[in-house]
Every structure is written in structure tokens, then in C-alpha cells.
Amino acid sequence: MSAEPMKSDLGLYDYLPWPNRPKIVWPGNKKIAVWIAPNIEFYEYNPPNNPTRTPWARPNPDVLQYSHRDYGNRAGWQRMMAAMDRAGFRGSVSLNVALCDHHPEIIKACADRGWEFFSHGIYNTRYVYNLDIEQEREIIRDAFDTVRKHTGQELAGWLSPALSNNFWTMDILSEAGIQYTCDMFHDDQPMPVKVKSGKLISMPYSLEMNDVIVYNTQKVTPRHYGEIIKRQFDQLYKEGDESGTVMCIPLHPYLVGQPHRIDAFAEAIEYIAGHDGVWQTTGREIAAAYHSTGAYDAMSAAIAAYNAGPKDAGPKSAGKETR
């Protein structure tokens, strides 16, 4: 990562309290946009060395970690996909694009269902740390070309490989035509990202709902994970009465697709699908609606007004609706 002067915050987005925000109205007057982001990844057994980060906690050959993740591409993804089919959810695939060559059958199964593909880098064992800006641009071009070749889709979204970033990453994503990034976790609504060109937005992509965090860090049971998903939904669904919210469920087939875990996940998303006012959608569709309804411009104007005015004026009305 390039040298950067010390500063107090990222400088990538502005603060805007909820009462000062314009109302977001999702298509069909839905209260909440719910999207599921399966991370369909490929981990190299012995990847090139990166001096900043090593992919495996144990010395090579780390058969344990490699084969555990490979489970997702062999068995786990099919259970996950079947559960999503039953609940009527399409996926937005957070894709290591090399998987198009390693496992084209998975790509075909997703594409046949109308799932979206967004990029999660080339391999999840290759990071952008210590790359220069042109090297990172080449990764972005590679991702666009590979997804277009294998699916016919143009990339709209980006989640950096293993959440690795450089100071210029958001600028070059936007200049390449990426519409939304999942690399920020700061809000329950899409928000404008400060970039040199374009209209990049941050898409809510929750670490709290992420099965890696839930199972590997918090060590919860499958039943508890199902309850976490439902409680997250209940709160955001209620808040959607005032302004449209977004809920993301990030998944990894090697975790959620385990036989003893799949039923709790399936029951939770069927619970969500059983409510009125739920937009079961994709990241691409959320980004498109955010722009087409004028929400991006209205939010940007509200941010500018808030920055220009006194910060102790108290709550204001939610502003005009964006339709």
C-alpha cells in the first residue's frame, strides 16, 4: 500500500444523521431490499507470496484449511443454492473470477438461475497489498473480461479480494465503471462514496450477518445464526416504514452449506420471504434503483446541506421522497 499522511478518517464518505436523510422508496413501494451474497471462491493451495499477508495460518502444505474451503465448491454450494431456490432468492455471487476456469459448472448453475456476478478479485489468496495502481487496474480489467466471457454480464459490484485495499482503490473502481462497492460496512442504506470520477456507492454488506464471522469468530450455533438473521431483518423491516433499508446476508458455501447448518439458514430466509413489503433482489438491482429513483442525487444534496449548516439544529424531516 502506498504511503499516506496520517488522518483521522478514511475520507471516503460523509456523515449524515438518519433524520436529515431523504426518504428512499424501493420499487413497488417495498420497505426493505434483501440480497444474498454467496462468496464463491477459489483458494490456491500454494499461492504466490505477498509480504504483507499470508493466506494460510499454518505452514504449507496446509491441507486442512485448503480442503475445508474446497468443500464449498464440491458439496456446500448445492445445498445453499437449493435453500435459496425454495425461498425465491437469487444470489449476487461474490466471485473469485478464476473459478470460471476451475469450476465452470458452478458458474453455469448460477447463471441459469439469473444470479448476478460481482467481483471478489481473481483468487482469494491474492491480495492487492503492495501492488501499484496499474497492477490493480489490470486485476479490475481481468475481472471484467472474465465475467463477460463466461456469463455475458458486465460487472456492477466489487468486493476486494480478502477485503484488501489501497488508498486509490475506490477511485479506480469507479473509473472502470463499477457501480457499487461492498468494502465498507458503515450503514444500512447505500451511500455515495467520494471518488474522483463517477457515482460509486457503498452497498450495505454486513459483517454481522457474514457466516465467516458468525461461525469462525463468534462461534455461534446454527440455530443462533438463524435467529440473528431474523432479528436483523425484523429491525430493518420496521425501520423501512420510514425509509427503505438494505439487508445483506453474505455467505460461504463451505460454512453455511454444511449438513448440520443448512436447515437453520433455510428457515431464516423462508421467514424473510414470507413477509409483505420485501424486495428479494440483487446488488446490481439495488444500485440501479438507487440511481434511477434519484436517491443518489438526493442523498448527495442532503449531505452537502448538512455539511454547510449548523450541526446542532436537531432532527429535521426526512425530506422529499425519491421515486
Coordinates of C-alpha atoms in Angstrom, one line a residue:
M1 CA 0.0 0.0 0.0
S2 CA 1.3 3.4 -0.9
A3 CA 2.5 5.9 1.8
E4 CA -0.3 8.2 3.0
P5 CA -0.2 11.0 5.5
M6 CA -1.9 10.2 8.8
K7 CA -5.5 11.4 9.0
S8 CA -8.5 11.0 11.3
D9 CA -10.8 9.1 9.0
L10 CA -11.0 7.4 5.6
G11 CA -12.2 10.4 3.8
L12 CA -14.3 8.2 1.6
Y13 CA -17.8 9.1 2.8
D14 CA -19.6 11.8 4.8
Y15 CA -21.7 11.6 7.9
L16 CA -25.4 12.2 7.6
P17 CA -27.8 11.5 10.5
W18 CA -30.9 9.5 9.8
P19 CA -33.4 12.4 10.4
N20 CA -31.6 14.5 7.8
R21 CA -31.8 11.9 5.0
P22 CA -34.2 12.0 2.1
K23 CA -36.7 9.1 2.0
I24 CA -35.7 6.1 -0.1
V25 CA -38.6 4.3 -1.8
W26 CA -37.8 0.9 -3.3
P27 CA -39.5 -0.4 -6.4
G28 CA -43.1 -1.5 -5.7
N29 CA -43.0 0.6 -2.5
K30 CA -41.1 -2.2 -0.8
K31 CA -39.8 -1.4 2.7
I32 CA -36.6 -3.4 2.6
A33 CA -34.3 -4.7 -0.1
V34 CA -32.9 -8.1 0.9
W35 CA -30.0 -9.5 -1.1
I36 CA -27.9 -12.6 -0.5
A37 CA -24.2 -12.6 -1.5
P38 CA -22.7 -16.1 -1.7
N39 CA -18.9 -15.8 -1.8
I40 CA -18.0 -18.5 -4.3
E41 CA -14.2 -18.5 -4.0
F42 CA -11.1 -20.4 -5.1
Y43 CA -8.2 -20.6 -2.7
E44 CA -4.8 -21.6 -4.2
Y45 CA -3.0 -24.4 -2.4
N46 CA 0.4 -22.7 -2.7
P47 CA -0.2 -19.1 -3.9
P48 CA 2.5 -16.5 -4.7
N49 CA 3.9 -14.9 -1.7
N50 CA 2.6 -11.5 -0.5
P51 CA 4.9 -9.9 2.1
T52 CA 2.0 -8.1 3.8
R53 CA -0.2 -11.1 4.4
T54 CA -0.1 -14.9 4.2
P55 CA -3.3 -16.7 3.2
W56 CA -2.8 -19.8 5.5
A57 CA -2.3 -19.7 9.2
R58 CA -0.3 -23.0 9.2
P59 CA 2.9 -23.8 7.2
N60 CA 2.5 -25.1 3.7
P61 CA 1.2 -27.6 2.8
D62 CA -1.9 -26.6 4.8
V63 CA -4.1 -29.4 3.7
L64 CA -6.6 -28.8 6.5
Q65 CA -7.5 -25.2 5.5
Y66 CA -7.3 -25.8 1.8
S67 CA -9.6 -28.8 1.8
H68 CA -12.1 -27.2 4.2
R69 CA -12.6 -24.4 1.8
D70 CA -12.7 -26.7 -1.2
Y71 CA -15.7 -28.4 0.5
G72 CA -17.8 -25.4 -0.6
N73 CA -17.1 -25.9 -4.3
R74 CA -17.8 -29.7 -4.1
A75 CA -20.8 -30.1 -1.8
G76 CA -21.8 -27.0 0.1
W77 CA -22.8 -24.7 -2.8
Q78 CA -25.5 -27.1 -4.0
R79 CA -27.3 -27.2 -0.6
M80 CA -27.0 -23.4 -0.3
M81 CA -28.5 -22.9 -3.8
A82 CA -31.4 -25.3 -3.2
A83 CA -32.3 -23.4 0.0
M84 CA -32.3 -20.1 -1.9
D85 CA -34.3 -21.6 -4.7
R86 CA -37.0 -22.7 -2.3
A87 CA -37.2 -19.2 -0.7
G88 CA -37.3 -17.5 -4.1
F89 CA -33.9 -15.7 -3.7
R90 CA -31.5 -15.1 -6.5
G91 CA -27.9 -14.7 -5.5
S92 CA -25.3 -11.9 -6.1
V93 CA -22.2 -14.0 -6.4
S94 CA -19.1 -12.5 -4.8
L95 CA -16.9 -14.3 -7.3
N96 CA -13.2 -15.1 -7.4
V97 CA -13.2 -14.9 -11.2
A98 CA -10.6 -17.7 -11.6
L99 CA -13.4 -20.0 -10.5
C100 CA -14.9 -19.6 -14.1
D101 CA -12.0 -21.7 -15.3
H102 CA -11.7 -24.1 -12.3
H103 CA -15.4 -24.8 -11.8
P104 CA -17.5 -23.7 -14.9
E105 CA -20.3 -26.0 -13.8
I106 CA -20.9 -23.8 -10.7
I107 CA -20.9 -20.7 -12.9
K108 CA -23.4 -22.2 -15.3
A109 CA -25.8 -23.2 -12.4
C110 CA -25.8 -19.7 -11.1
A111 CA -26.2 -18.0 -14.5
D112 CA -29.0 -20.4 -15.4
R113 CA -30.9 -19.0 -12.4
G114 CA -30.4 -15.4 -13.3
W115 CA -27.9 -14.7 -10.5
E116 CA -25.7 -11.7 -10.6
F117 CA -21.9 -11.9 -10.6
F118 CA -19.8 -9.3 -9.0
S119 CA -16.0 -9.5 -8.5
H120 CA -14.2 -10.6 -5.4
G121 CA -10.8 -10.5 -7.2
I122 CA -9.1 -13.3 -9.1
Y123 CA -8.2 -15.6 -6.3
N124 CA -9.0 -15.2 -2.6
T125 CA -5.3 -15.9 -1.9
R126 CA -4.1 -12.9 -4.0
Y127 CA -4.3 -9.5 -2.4
V128 CA -3.9 -6.0 -3.7
Y129 CA -1.5 -5.1 -1.0
N130 CA 1.9 -3.9 -2.4
L131 CA 0.6 -3.6 -5.9
D132 CA 1.0 -0.4 -7.8
I133 CA -2.0 1.4 -9.3
E134 CA -1.5 -0.1 -12.8
Q135 CA -1.3 -3.6 -11.4
E136 CA -4.5 -3.1 -9.6
R137 CA -6.2 -1.7 -12.7
E138 CA -5.2 -4.9 -14.5
I139 CA -6.9 -7.0 -11.9
I140 CA -10.1 -5.0 -12.5
R141 CA -9.8 -5.3 -16.3
D142 CA -9.2 -9.1 -15.9
A143 CA -12.3 -9.4 -13.7
F144 CA -14.5 -7.5 -16.2
D145 CA -13.2 -9.6 -19.2
T146 CA -13.5 -13.0 -17.4
V147 CA -17.1 -12.4 -16.2
R148 CA -18.2 -11.1 -19.5
K149 CA -16.6 -14.0 -21.3
H150 CA -18.2 -16.7 -19.1
T151 CA -21.6 -15.1 -18.3
G152 CA -22.3 -12.3 -20.7
Q153 CA -22.7 -9.9 -17.7
E154 CA -21.0 -6.6 -17.1
L155 CA -19.7 -6.2 -13.6
A156 CA -21.6 -3.8 -11.4
G157 CA -20.2 -4.6 -8.0
W158 CA -16.9 -5.2 -6.2
L159 CA -15.6 -6.8 -3.0
S160 CA -11.9 -6.6 -2.9
P161 CA -10.1 -10.0 -2.5
A162 CA -9.9 -10.8 1.2
L163 CA -11.0 -7.2 1.8
S164 CA -7.6 -5.8 0.8
N165 CA -7.4 -2.2 -0.5
N166 CA -5.1 0.5 -1.4
F167 CA -5.7 4.3 -1.0
W168 CA -6.6 4.6 -4.6
T169 CA -8.8 1.5 -4.9
M170 CA -12.2 3.3 -4.8
D171 CA -11.1 5.8 -7.4
I172 CA -10.0 3.2 -10.0
L173 CA -13.1 1.0 -9.4
S174 CA -15.3 4.0 -10.2
E175 CA -13.3 5.0 -13.2
A176 CA -13.6 1.4 -14.6
G177 CA -17.4 1.5 -14.3
I178 CA -18.0 -0.3 -11.0
Q179 CA -21.3 1.0 -9.6
Y180 CA -21.1 -0.3 -6.0
T181 CA -18.5 -1.5 -3.5
C182 CA -19.1 -3.9 -0.6
D183 CA -15.8 -2.9 1.1
M184 CA -17.4 -0.5 3.6
F185 CA -19.6 -1.6 6.5
H186 CA -20.8 1.7 7.8
D187 CA -24.5 2.0 7.1
D188 CA -27.9 0.2 6.4
Q189 CA -28.6 2.3 3.3
P190 CA -26.5 2.8 0.2
M191 CA -24.4 5.9 0.5
P192 CA -22.3 8.0 -2.0
V193 CA -18.6 7.3 -2.0
K194 CA -16.2 10.2 -2.5
V195 CA -14.3 9.4 -5.7
K196 CA -12.5 11.4 -8.4
S197 CA -15.0 10.4 -11.1
G198 CA -18.3 8.6 -11.4
K199 CA -21.0 7.9 -8.9
L200 CA -19.8 5.0 -6.8
I201 CA -22.0 3.9 -3.9
S202 CA -21.2 1.8 -0.8
M203 CA -23.6 -1.1 -0.7
P204 CA -24.6 -2.5 2.8
Y205 CA -22.8 -5.8 3.1
S206 CA -22.9 -6.9 6.7
L207 CA -20.0 -8.4 8.6
E208 CA -22.5 -9.1 11.4
M209 CA -24.5 -11.4 9.1
N210 CA -21.5 -13.0 7.5
D211 CA -21.2 -16.7 8.2
V212 CA -17.4 -16.5 8.5
I213 CA -17.7 -14.0 11.3
V214 CA -20.7 -15.8 12.9
Y215 CA -19.2 -19.3 12.8
N216 CA -15.4 -18.8 12.9
T217 CA -15.2 -15.8 15.2
Q218 CA -18.3 -15.6 17.3
K219 CA -18.6 -19.4 17.4
V220 CA -22.4 -19.4 17.5
T221 CA -24.6 -22.4 16.8
P222 CA -26.6 -22.8 13.5
R223 CA -29.8 -22.2 15.4
H224 CA -28.5 -18.9 16.8
Y225 CA -27.3 -17.8 13.4
G226 CA -30.8 -18.3 12.1
E227 CA -32.1 -16.1 14.9
I228 CA -29.5 -13.5 14.2
I229 CA -30.7 -13.3 10.6
K230 CA -34.3 -13.0 11.7
R231 CA -33.6 -10.3 14.3
Q232 CA -31.6 -8.3 11.8
F233 CA -34.5 -8.5 9.4
D234 CA -37.1 -7.6 11.9
Q235 CA -35.4 -4.4 12.9
L236 CA -34.6 -3.2 9.4
Y237 CA -38.1 -4.2 8.3
K238 CA -39.6 -2.0 11.0
E239 CA -37.3 0.9 10.1
G240 CA -38.3 0.5 6.5
D241 CA -41.6 2.1 7.3
E242 CA -39.8 5.5 7.4
S243 CA -37.2 4.9 4.6
G244 CA -36.1 2.0 2.5
T245 CA -33.4 -0.1 4.1
V246 CA -31.0 -2.8 2.8
M247 CA -30.1 -6.2 4.4
C248 CA -27.4 -8.3 3.0
I249 CA -26.6 -11.9 4.0
P250 CA -23.0 -12.8 3.0
L251 CA -22.4 -16.5 2.8
H252 CA -19.6 -19.0 2.2
P253 CA -20.7 -22.4 0.9
Y254 CA -18.0 -24.2 2.9
L255 CA -19.7 -22.9 6.1
V256 CA -23.4 -22.4 5.6
G257 CA -23.6 -25.4 3.2
Q258 CA -22.6 -27.9 5.9
P259 CA -25.3 -30.5 6.5
H260 CA -25.8 -29.5 10.2
R261 CA -26.1 -25.8 9.3
I262 CA -28.2 -25.6 6.2
D263 CA -31.7 -26.0 7.8
A264 CA -31.3 -23.0 10.1
F265 CA -30.3 -20.8 7.2
A266 CA -33.1 -22.1 5.0
E267 CA -35.7 -21.5 7.7
A268 CA -34.5 -17.9 8.3
I269 CA -34.7 -16.9 4.6
E270 CA -38.1 -18.5 4.2
Y271 CA -39.2 -16.4 7.2
I272 CA -38.0 -13.3 5.4
A273 CA -39.7 -14.2 2.1
G274 CA -43.0 -14.8 4.0
H275 CA -43.3 -11.0 4.8
D276 CA -45.1 -8.4 2.6
G277 CA -43.0 -5.4 1.6
V278 CA -39.8 -7.3 1.0
W279 CA -37.9 -6.8 -2.2
Q280 CA -35.9 -10.0 -2.9
T281 CA -33.3 -8.6 -5.1
T282 CA -29.6 -8.4 -6.1
G283 CA -26.8 -5.8 -5.5
R284 CA -27.0 -4.7 -9.2
E285 CA -30.7 -4.1 -9.0
I286 CA -30.4 -2.1 -5.7
A287 CA -27.7 0.1 -7.2
A288 CA -29.8 0.7 -10.4
A289 CA -32.9 1.7 -8.3
Y290 CA -30.8 4.0 -6.1
H291 CA -29.8 5.9 -9.2
S292 CA -33.0 5.7 -11.2
T293 CA -35.2 7.0 -8.4
G294 CA -32.9 9.9 -7.7
A295 CA -31.8 8.6 -4.3
Y296 CA -28.1 9.1 -5.1
D297 CA -28.6 12.8 -6.1
A298 CA -31.0 13.5 -3.2
M299 CA -28.6 11.9 -0.7
S300 CA -25.6 13.8 -2.1
A301 CA -27.6 17.1 -1.8
A302 CA -28.6 16.3 1.7
I303 CA -25.0 15.6 2.7
A304 CA -23.9 18.9 1.2
A305 CA -26.6 20.8 3.0
Y306 CA -25.8 19.1 6.3
N307 CA -22.1 19.9 5.9
A308 CA -22.9 23.5 5.1
G309 CA -25.3 24.1 8.0
P310 CA -25.1 24.0 11.8
K311 CA -24.7 20.6 13.3
D312 CA -26.8 21.2 16.4
A313 CA -30.1 22.1 14.8
G314 CA -31.7 18.9 15.9
P315 CA -33.8 16.4 13.9
K316 CA -35.4 17.5 10.6
S317 CA -38.0 16.0 8.4
A318 CA -36.9 13.1 6.3
G319 CA -37.0 15.3 3.2
K320 CA -38.7 14.6 -0.1
E321 CA -39.4 11.1 -1.3
T322 CA -37.3 9.8 -4.1
R323 CA -39.4 7.8 -6.6

